[in-house]
């Protein structure tokens, strides 16, 4: 065999010697592994020796941690685990009950009984673990009393059951109330935004309405430039006898708006059966009188109608010694109120001041001086510059006013547009003299009997009330309140088809009502010559604009 072995090594091709060597190596490796395993097992047994006390609550960090945790699990008390689970369940329901109690407080519901029950439940859950019996037997003792544990578990489960019943009853109601509250909050926020937008829109609309449009300013400047360039062509003419002929139909129009005034005149003439019998008395301020005279020189009125254009300064009796409004405008305090003038003294140029704000200017109050401005006339029709005439108006002069001064269309319906809306009825002067339920009427198209006016001395009456209102305690602003007072009990109601109002603010007026009206009135901020005009009514005004005048085209009215 020895020879065979050596021969195998020498020959290098035999496999017997190699296999034997591998076998011995394998046995040595296996013996070493068993020896290592024995040493490890022995060390574990030594580490778990009861004679070596250790902290069972701490997990070891050495390589034998897994085995140590296994021994701890076997040694743990199942009753302690049960106590912990019950205690956790109680704490979870304390959180849930407190959450619903918070909902109730937030929603401010009429659930005081439920709220008290939620608070009591939360307190009872907390009180269970604080009871001396439970603390001593379950939480502070090394050994747990099973009877006490069962009692503790029963108490917790009873409270959990009650809590769940109350929550189930309240959940749907609370959820709905939360949704309702969120919806209310959303509605409130949207309403606040809407009110803010409306306020901003109203301010913007007011600015747009009270500002002079660029196109209108352009037109006035072009007309004045035309007069300066051709002074011989636009000389003033002598007054015509027709201006004082009481047998003709006379109109009074007070305006500083060239294009608006021309529309009023053109609409009257185009719808008049006998236009040569109509006379227009136009009064404007000295800034616009030249422009208006040039306009009507360039575009004479069709049909032979007559027009008189004058500046308010030509009526010399309209001065501060006679007119209360002008006297008040000279007051430093009233300058500040009416015109927002912050000058500390009254040395401001009052003749210029009085034209700054149309609402308080003398142009707006000229309507109270018609008998003195036209002393030879018996009747006159007053028209605002924001009206359009659609029918022949001569029938107005034939209406019997029954001895009254003012013929006007009433605007009241229900409780709206009554005297109480325009005047301060807490003031004794107003309360004693007027009926708060009296019906208001419209300015803008009024037929005045000037003879009856003179007989009733209504201009003096207007002066009396305007003077009394110097401190603005009788009414706040405008010409309608003093008009209602001045013509109180001397106004005859006209058929509503004579005068339809609201085209400057109301988009819902019936077209049948508009088409049947003799006069339509763009009262409100949305004037037809402004970009903010209501489109559905604008064409009723633009069709009377004289677009053949080159200056209208040059100034880009966009009509």
XYZ file of C-alpha atoms in Angstrom, residues 1 30 72 80 86 151 190 196-197 207 268-269 272 283 303 338 350 402 418 441 445 458 481 483 498 502 512:
27
model
C 0.000 0.000 0.000
C -16.638 19.520 11.783
C -38.326 37.743 28.922
C -50.132 43.142 33.224
C -57.641 48.273 29.007
C -64.011 45.045 37.966
C -68.383 85.804 -0.205
C -66.600 95.377 -1.111
C -66.867 94.879 -4.876
C -66.295 108.863 -10.723
C -88.094 117.174 -29.854
C -87.977 118.667 -33.340
C -92.931 117.549 -33.448
C -78.870 128.223 -20.420
C -88.159 122.586 -39.395
C -70.490 121.230 -0.992
C -66.647 132.024 -5.775
C -106.583 122.544 -12.171
C -92.401 108.863 -0.455
C -92.735 112.995 -8.365
C -90.030 116.589 -17.682
C -93.287 129.716 -4.954
C -86.123 117.566 -1.874
C -88.627 120.786 -5.251
C -95.560 110.890 -20.596
C -84.620 104.694 -14.938
C -93.158 98.113 -24.433
